[in-house]
Every structure is written in C-alpha cells, then in structure tokens.
Coordinates of C-alpha atoms in Angstrom, one line a residue:
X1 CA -11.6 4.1 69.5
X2 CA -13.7 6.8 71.3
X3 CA -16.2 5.4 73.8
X4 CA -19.9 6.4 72.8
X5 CA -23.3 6.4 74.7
X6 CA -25.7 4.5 73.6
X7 CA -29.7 4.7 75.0
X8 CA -30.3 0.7 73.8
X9 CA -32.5 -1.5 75.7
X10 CA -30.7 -4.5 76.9
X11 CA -30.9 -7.6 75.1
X12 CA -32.6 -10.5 76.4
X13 CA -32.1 -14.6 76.6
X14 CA -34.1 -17.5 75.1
X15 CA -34.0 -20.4 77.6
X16 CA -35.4 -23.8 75.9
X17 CA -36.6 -26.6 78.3
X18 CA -37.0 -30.4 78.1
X19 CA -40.0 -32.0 78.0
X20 CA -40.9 -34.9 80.3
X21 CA -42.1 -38.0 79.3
X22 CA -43.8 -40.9 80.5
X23 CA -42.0 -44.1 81.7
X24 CA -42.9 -47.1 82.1
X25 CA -44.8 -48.7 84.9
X26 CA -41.6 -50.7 86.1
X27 CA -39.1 -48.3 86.6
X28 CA -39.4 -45.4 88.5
X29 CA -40.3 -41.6 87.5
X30 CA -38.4 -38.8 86.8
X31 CA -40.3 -37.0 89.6
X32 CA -39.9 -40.3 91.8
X33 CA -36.0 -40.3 91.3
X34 CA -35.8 -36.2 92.1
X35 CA -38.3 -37.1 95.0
X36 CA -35.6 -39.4 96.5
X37 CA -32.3 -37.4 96.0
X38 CA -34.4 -34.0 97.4
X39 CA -35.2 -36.6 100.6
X40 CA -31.7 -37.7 100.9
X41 CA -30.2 -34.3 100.7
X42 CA -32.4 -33.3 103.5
X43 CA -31.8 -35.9 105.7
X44 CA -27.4 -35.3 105.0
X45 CA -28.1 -32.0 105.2
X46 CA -30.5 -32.5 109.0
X47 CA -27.6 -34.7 110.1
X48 CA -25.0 -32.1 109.3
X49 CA -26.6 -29.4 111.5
X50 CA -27.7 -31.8 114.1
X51 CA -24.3 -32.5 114.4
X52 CA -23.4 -29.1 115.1
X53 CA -26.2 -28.3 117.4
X54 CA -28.1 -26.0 114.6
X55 CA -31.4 -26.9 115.7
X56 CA -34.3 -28.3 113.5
X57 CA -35.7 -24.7 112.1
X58 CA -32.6 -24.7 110.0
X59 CA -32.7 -28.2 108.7
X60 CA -36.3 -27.5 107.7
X61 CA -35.1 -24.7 105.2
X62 CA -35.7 -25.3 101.8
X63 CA -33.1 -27.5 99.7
X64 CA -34.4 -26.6 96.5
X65 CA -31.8 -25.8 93.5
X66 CA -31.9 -24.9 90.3
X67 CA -33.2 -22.1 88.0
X68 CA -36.2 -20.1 89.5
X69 CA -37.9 -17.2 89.1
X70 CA -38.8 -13.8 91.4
X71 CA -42.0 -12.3 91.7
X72 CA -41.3 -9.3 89.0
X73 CA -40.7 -12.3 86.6
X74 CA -36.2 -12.1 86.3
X75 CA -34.5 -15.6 86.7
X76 CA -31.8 -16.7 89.4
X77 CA -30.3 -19.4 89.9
X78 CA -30.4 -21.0 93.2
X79 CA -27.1 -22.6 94.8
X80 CA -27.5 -25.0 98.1
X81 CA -25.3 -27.1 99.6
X82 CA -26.4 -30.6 100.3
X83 CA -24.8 -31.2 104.0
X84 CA -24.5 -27.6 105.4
X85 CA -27.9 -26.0 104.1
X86 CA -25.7 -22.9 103.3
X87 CA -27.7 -21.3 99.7
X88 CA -26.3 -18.8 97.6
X89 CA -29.0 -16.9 94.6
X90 CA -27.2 -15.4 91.5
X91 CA -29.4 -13.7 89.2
X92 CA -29.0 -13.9 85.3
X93 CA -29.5 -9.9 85.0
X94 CA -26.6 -8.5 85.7
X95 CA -25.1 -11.4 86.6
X96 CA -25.3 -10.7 90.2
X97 CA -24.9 -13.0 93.8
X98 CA -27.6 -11.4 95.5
X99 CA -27.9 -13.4 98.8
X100 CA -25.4 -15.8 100.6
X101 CA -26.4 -17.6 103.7
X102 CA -24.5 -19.8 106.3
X103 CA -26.0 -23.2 107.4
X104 CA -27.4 -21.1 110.6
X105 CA -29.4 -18.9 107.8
X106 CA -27.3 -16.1 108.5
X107 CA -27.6 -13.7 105.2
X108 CA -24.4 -11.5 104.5
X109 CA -25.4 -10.4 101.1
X110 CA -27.4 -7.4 100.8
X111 CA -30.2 -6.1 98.6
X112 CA -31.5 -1.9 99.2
X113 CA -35.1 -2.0 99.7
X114 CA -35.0 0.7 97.0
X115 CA -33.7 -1.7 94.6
X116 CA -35.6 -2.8 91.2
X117 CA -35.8 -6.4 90.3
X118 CA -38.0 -6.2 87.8
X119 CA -35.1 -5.7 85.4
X120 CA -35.7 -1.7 84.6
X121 CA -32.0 -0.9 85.9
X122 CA -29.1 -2.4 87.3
X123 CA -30.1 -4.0 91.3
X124 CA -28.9 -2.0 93.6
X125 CA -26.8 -4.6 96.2
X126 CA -24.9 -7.6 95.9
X127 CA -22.0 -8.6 94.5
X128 CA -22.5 -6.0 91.3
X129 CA -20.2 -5.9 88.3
X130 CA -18.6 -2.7 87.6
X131 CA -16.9 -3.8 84.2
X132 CA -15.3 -2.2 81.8
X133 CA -15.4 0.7 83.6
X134 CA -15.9 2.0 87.7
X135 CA -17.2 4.6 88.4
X136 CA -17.9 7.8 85.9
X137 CA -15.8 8.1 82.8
X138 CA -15.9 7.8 78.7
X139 CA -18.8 5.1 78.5
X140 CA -22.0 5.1 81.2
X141 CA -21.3 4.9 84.8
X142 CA -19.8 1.6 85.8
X143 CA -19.8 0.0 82.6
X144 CA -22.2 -2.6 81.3
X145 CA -22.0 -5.4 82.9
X146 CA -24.5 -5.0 85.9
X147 CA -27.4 -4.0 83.0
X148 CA -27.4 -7.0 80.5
X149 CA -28.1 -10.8 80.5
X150 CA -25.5 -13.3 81.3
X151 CA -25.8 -16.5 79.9
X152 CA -25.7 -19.4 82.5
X153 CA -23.1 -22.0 80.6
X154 CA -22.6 -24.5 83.7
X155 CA -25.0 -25.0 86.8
X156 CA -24.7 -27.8 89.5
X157 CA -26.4 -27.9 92.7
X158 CA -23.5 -25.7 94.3
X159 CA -22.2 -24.0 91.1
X160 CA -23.1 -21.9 88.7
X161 CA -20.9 -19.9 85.9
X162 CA -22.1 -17.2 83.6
X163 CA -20.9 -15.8 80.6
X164 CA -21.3 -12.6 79.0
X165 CA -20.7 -11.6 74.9
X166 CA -20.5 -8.6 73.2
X167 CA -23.9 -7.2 71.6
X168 CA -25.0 -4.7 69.7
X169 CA -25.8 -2.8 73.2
X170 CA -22.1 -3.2 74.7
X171 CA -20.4 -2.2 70.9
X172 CA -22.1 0.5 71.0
X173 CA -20.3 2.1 74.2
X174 CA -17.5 -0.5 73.7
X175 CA -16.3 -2.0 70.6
X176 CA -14.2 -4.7 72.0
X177 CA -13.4 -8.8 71.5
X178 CA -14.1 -9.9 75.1
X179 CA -15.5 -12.7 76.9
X180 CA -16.3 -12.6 80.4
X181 CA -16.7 -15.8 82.4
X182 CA -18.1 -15.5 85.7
X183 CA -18.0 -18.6 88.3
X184 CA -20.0 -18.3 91.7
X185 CA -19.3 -21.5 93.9
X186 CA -20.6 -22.8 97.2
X187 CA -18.8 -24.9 99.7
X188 CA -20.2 -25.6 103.3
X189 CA -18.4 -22.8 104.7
X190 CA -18.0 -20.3 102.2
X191 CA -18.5 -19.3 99.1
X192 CA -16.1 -18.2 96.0
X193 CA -16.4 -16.3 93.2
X194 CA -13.9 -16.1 89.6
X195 CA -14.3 -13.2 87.2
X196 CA -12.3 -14.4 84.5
X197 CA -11.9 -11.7 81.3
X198 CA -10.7 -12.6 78.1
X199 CA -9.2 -10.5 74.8
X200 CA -11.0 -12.8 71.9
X201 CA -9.6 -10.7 69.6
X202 CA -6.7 -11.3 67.0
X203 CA -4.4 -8.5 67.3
X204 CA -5.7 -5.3 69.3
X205 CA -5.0 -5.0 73.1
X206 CA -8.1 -3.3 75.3
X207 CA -8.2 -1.6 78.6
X208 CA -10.6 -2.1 81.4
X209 CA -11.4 -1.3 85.2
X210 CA -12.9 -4.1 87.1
X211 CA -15.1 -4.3 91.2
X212 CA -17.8 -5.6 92.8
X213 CA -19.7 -3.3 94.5
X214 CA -20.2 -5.7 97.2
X215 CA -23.3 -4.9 99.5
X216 CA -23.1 -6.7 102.6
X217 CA -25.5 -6.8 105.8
X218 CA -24.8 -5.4 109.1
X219 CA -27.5 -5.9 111.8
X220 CA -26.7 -2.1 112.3
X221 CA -23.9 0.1 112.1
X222 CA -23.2 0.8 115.3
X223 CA -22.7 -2.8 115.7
X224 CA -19.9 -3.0 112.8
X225 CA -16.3 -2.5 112.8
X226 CA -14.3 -2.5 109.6
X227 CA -10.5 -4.6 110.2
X228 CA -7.8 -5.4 107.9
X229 CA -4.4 -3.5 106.7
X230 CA -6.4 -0.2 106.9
X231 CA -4.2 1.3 109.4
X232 CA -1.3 3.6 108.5
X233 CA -2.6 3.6 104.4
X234 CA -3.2 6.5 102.3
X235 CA -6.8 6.7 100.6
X236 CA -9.0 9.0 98.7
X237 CA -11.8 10.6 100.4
X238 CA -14.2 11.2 98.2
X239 CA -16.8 13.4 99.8
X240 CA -13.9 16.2 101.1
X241 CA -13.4 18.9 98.1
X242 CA -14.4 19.3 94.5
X243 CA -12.1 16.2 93.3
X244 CA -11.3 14.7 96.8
X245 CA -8.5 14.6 98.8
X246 CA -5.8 12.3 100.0
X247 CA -5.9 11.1 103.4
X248 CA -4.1 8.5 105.9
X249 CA -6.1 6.0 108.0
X250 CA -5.1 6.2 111.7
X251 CA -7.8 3.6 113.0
X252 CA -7.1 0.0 112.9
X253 CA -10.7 -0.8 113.5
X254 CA -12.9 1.2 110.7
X255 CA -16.8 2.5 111.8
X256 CA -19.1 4.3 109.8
X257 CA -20.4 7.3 111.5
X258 CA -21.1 9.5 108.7
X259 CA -21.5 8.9 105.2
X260 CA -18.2 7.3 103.0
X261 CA -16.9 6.8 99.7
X262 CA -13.3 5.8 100.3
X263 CA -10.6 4.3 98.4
X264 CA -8.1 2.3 99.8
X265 CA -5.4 1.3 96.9
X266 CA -3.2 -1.8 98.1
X267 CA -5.8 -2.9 101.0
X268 CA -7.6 -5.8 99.8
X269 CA -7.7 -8.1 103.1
X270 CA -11.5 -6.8 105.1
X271 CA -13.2 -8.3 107.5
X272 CA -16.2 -7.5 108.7
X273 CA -17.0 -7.8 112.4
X274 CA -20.9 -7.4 113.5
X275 CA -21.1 -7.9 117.2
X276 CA -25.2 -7.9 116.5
X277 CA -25.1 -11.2 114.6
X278 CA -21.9 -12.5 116.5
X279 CA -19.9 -13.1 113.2
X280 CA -17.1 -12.6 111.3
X281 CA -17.1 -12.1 107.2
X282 CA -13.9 -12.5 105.8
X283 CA -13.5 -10.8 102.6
X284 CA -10.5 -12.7 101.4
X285 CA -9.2 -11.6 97.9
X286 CA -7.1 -14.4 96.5
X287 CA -6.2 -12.7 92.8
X288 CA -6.8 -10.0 90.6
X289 CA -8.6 -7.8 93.0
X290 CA -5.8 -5.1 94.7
X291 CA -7.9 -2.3 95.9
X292 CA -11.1 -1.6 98.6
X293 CA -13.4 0.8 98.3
X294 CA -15.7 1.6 101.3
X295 CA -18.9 3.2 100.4
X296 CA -22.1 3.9 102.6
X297 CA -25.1 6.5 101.9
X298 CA -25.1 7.6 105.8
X299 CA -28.3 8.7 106.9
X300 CA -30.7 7.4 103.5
X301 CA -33.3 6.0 105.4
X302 CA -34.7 5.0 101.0
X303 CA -31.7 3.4 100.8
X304 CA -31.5 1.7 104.1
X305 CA -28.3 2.8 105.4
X306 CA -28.3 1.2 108.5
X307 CA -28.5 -2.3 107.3
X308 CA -25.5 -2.9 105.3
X309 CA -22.2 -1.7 104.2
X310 CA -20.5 -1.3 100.6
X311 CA -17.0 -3.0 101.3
X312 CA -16.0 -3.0 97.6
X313 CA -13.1 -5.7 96.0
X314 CA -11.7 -3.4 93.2
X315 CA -9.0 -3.2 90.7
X316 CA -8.6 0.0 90.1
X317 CA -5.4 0.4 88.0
X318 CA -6.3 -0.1 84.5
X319 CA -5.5 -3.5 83.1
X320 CA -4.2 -4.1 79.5
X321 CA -4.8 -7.1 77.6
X322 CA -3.1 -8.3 74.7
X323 CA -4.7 -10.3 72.4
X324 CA -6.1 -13.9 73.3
X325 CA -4.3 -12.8 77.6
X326 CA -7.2 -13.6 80.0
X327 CA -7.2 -11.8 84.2
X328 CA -8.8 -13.1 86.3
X329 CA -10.2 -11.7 90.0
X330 CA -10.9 -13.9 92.5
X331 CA -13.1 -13.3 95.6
X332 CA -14.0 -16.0 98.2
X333 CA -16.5 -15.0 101.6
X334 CA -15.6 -17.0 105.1
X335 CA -18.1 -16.2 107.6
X336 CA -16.7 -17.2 111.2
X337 CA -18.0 -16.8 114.7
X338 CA -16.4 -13.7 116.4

C-alpha cells in the first residue's frame, strides 16, 4: 500500500481525574499522607547528596512528580528520583524526554529556543521519535510519531511508559496494525529508555525506520569532543554534493567546527565529553539501535547552535515485522565526571 499525505490535525487525549473526598477527623488526610511522603523523600533525598558533598542548593530542588502542565497549556510527566534528586520531564505530545538532570542539576537534554511547545508542531529537541519513517521519503518527514498524543499507560514516581495507536491521522499516511510502547525510566545515575514496536496485525508484515533525534547540551562547542568507534568508519556526509558522499572518519575524538549531518552505520557507542561542565554522557545503546547520526545547524544563532549537539541513536536499515513480532530499541544515558 502506497503511502499518502494527509493535512489532518492531530488528535487529542481525554484525561479523567479522581475526586477527593473528605475523611474523617481521626485518620489522616489525603493531603496529610502526600504531605509526609513529599517530606520524607526530601529528607532521603538531602541525605543522599549530603553524603556526596552536593551541597544544600541541590537538596532544595523541587521533588515534585507526577503529571503537570507548561505554560502554553501541553502536559508532561515529571520523573524524580527520591534519593539522588536526579528528574527527568517527558511530555505526552510527541511523546518526548525533554530534560534529564543529574543529582548536581546538571541538564543534558536539550530544548532549541526556537522550539514550539504550545503543540502547533513537533518540539524541536529531545529525545524526538522519528518513527515509521527518518528522514524524507513516501509519508511526511520523519514519520508521525513526534506530532501526535501518546497515551501515558503506567506512571510511578521514576517511570513512566507511553503508548501510541493508530488513528484516523496516522492511517491516513500509514495504514498499518502497530502498537508502540514507549518506557522512559529513572535510576539515581542514569536514565533508560525502551521503544518497543509491535505488528498487531493478523497476517501482513510492515516496514519501518526507527531514531531519536537526540538533542543534547553542550556548555559550548568548543568545549565538546565527540568519542566512540568513530575512527577508521565509513559515513555519509550529507552536506558534500547533491546526494552526499561517502567518507572515512580519521579522528578518534569528533568536534564540530562547521555545520554536520553525518551518518555513521555500525557506530552506536558515543560519548559525549564537555570539558565546560566537567562531565561525561555516555550514550550507551543496549538493543535495537545500530546506527549514529551527528547533526548540528553550525552557525544558527535561531537555533542555538552553540548550546547543544544532535548525537542521534538510529536504526537505519529498514526493519520487517511479521505479524504479532515486536523490536524493540533500547537507549540508556550515564553521565560521569570526566
């Protein structure tokens, strides 16, 4: 079946809420009881980073959880862990992480400041689906997934996982049985993410292309090197020629000095080095996700160039699924000190 394009506004999600009621006199509140769990996660959490010599401006930070909303009215969910203060925010549009910070408040996951997040297109920055498709090709530029709701199925104070359907949108561009699962979790140390895809359908097989156009934050470029199995690999320069052109990587330390849009088939091990902030982000892709792509608008002072890096975890060899076969792509971020 031929892919077609489709100008449908993206649907959107009915969230229903439980009403409080009053208890009686005797036994605490609700709002009592949340009271004393918010204290005692702040004084784990204070202990925790005491511990480590964090200071008390991180302990302070806030330790709320839960489902909240921006100023332009889209909802995230709000991830933080109870002894380390480390917070993650994935927002229900697009199903995107859009911020990841240590227990120091270090923030690795970046946001343009040209992006919309009133909900008018897909944010630009972080950890963006590109799903059924990346890049150009027979249905809208990277797929669909970074443009409709997701539907939040399970939430803890450190988890969250989303879901997406088909709709009358996506079978319009894509008339396929899928179900896409997507799982963001936080740990003290890091935080991991599952993409898990499924064929729901009884007999046909589909194709799909799958990344996350991962936006991550560099205090500035010239304080960022690029390592990992680059060195010695073959990969697509996308900004020499009409259609590209193949090229090998002699550096084992990458830096951008000029704009990129790279691909790197078989290099899927980054690690992002940032003398400015004196850390480490290991970009360790544990399944599914083969390929890097390393993209930077060099010079777009709109797009804030000089603040992060697009360090991509991509699989860019079509995948085939039979029906009721699943894939998954797993992705898991490990700050260290350099």
């Amino acid at each position: 079946m031929k892919f077609s394009l489709a100008a449908i506004a993206a649907s959107s999600l009915l969230y229903s809420t439980s009403a409080f009621h009053i208890q009686a006199p005797s036994k605490p509140s609700s709002l009592v009881l949340n009271a004393s769990k918010a204290a005692k996660k702040k004084v784990s959490r204070t202990k925790w980073l005491e511990a480590r010599g964090y200071g008390d401006a991180v302990a302070a930070a806030s330790s709320e959880s839960g489902m909240m909303k921006n100023d332009e009215g889209l909802d995230f969910v709000k991830l933080v862990h109870p002894e380390s203060g480390a917070s993650a925010e994935v927002y229900l549009f697009g199903g995107v992480v859009t911020s990841y910070k240590d227990g120091e408040g270090t923030e690795f996951i970046a946001v343009r400041p040209d992006a919309k997040m009133d909900g008018s297109k897909p944010i630009s920055g972080g950890l963006s689906h590109c799903w059924p498709q990346f890049g150009p090709g027979e249905i809208q530029q990277h797929g669909f997934a970074r443009n409709v709701m997701w539907e939040v199925t399970e939430s803890t104070d450190t988890t969250v996982t989303m879901q997406m359907k088909p709709s009358d949108y996506t079978k319009e561009m894509w008339d396929k049985e899928f179900l896409c699962n997507f799982s963001v979790s936080l740990e003290a140390g890091e935080l991991k993410t599952v993409m898990d895809v499924k064929n729901e359908g009884a007999e046909d097989s589909f194709d799909f292309q799958a990344a996350l156009h991962s936006y991550f934050t560099t205090s500035s470029l010239e304080n960022l090197e690029i390592t990992g199995s680059f060195e010695g690999k073959e990969f697509l320069n996308k900004l020499v020629g009409d259609e590209g052109e193949m090229q090998t990587e002699d550096r084992s330390a990458i830096t951008i000095t000029e704009e990129y849009d790279r691909v790197y088939k078989g290099v899927n091990d980054p690690v992002l080095k940032d003398s400015g902030t004196g850390k480490a982000l290991n970009i360790m892709n544990q399944a599914g996700w083969e390929d890097t792509v390393l993209w930077n608008p060099y010079g777009s002072e709109a797009m804030g160039f000089d603040s992060f890096v697009c360090v991509e975890s991509v699989k860019f060899d079509p995948v085939t699924l039979d029906a009721g076969q699943s894939w998954e792509g797993v992705l898991v971020l490990k700050p260290e000190a350099l």
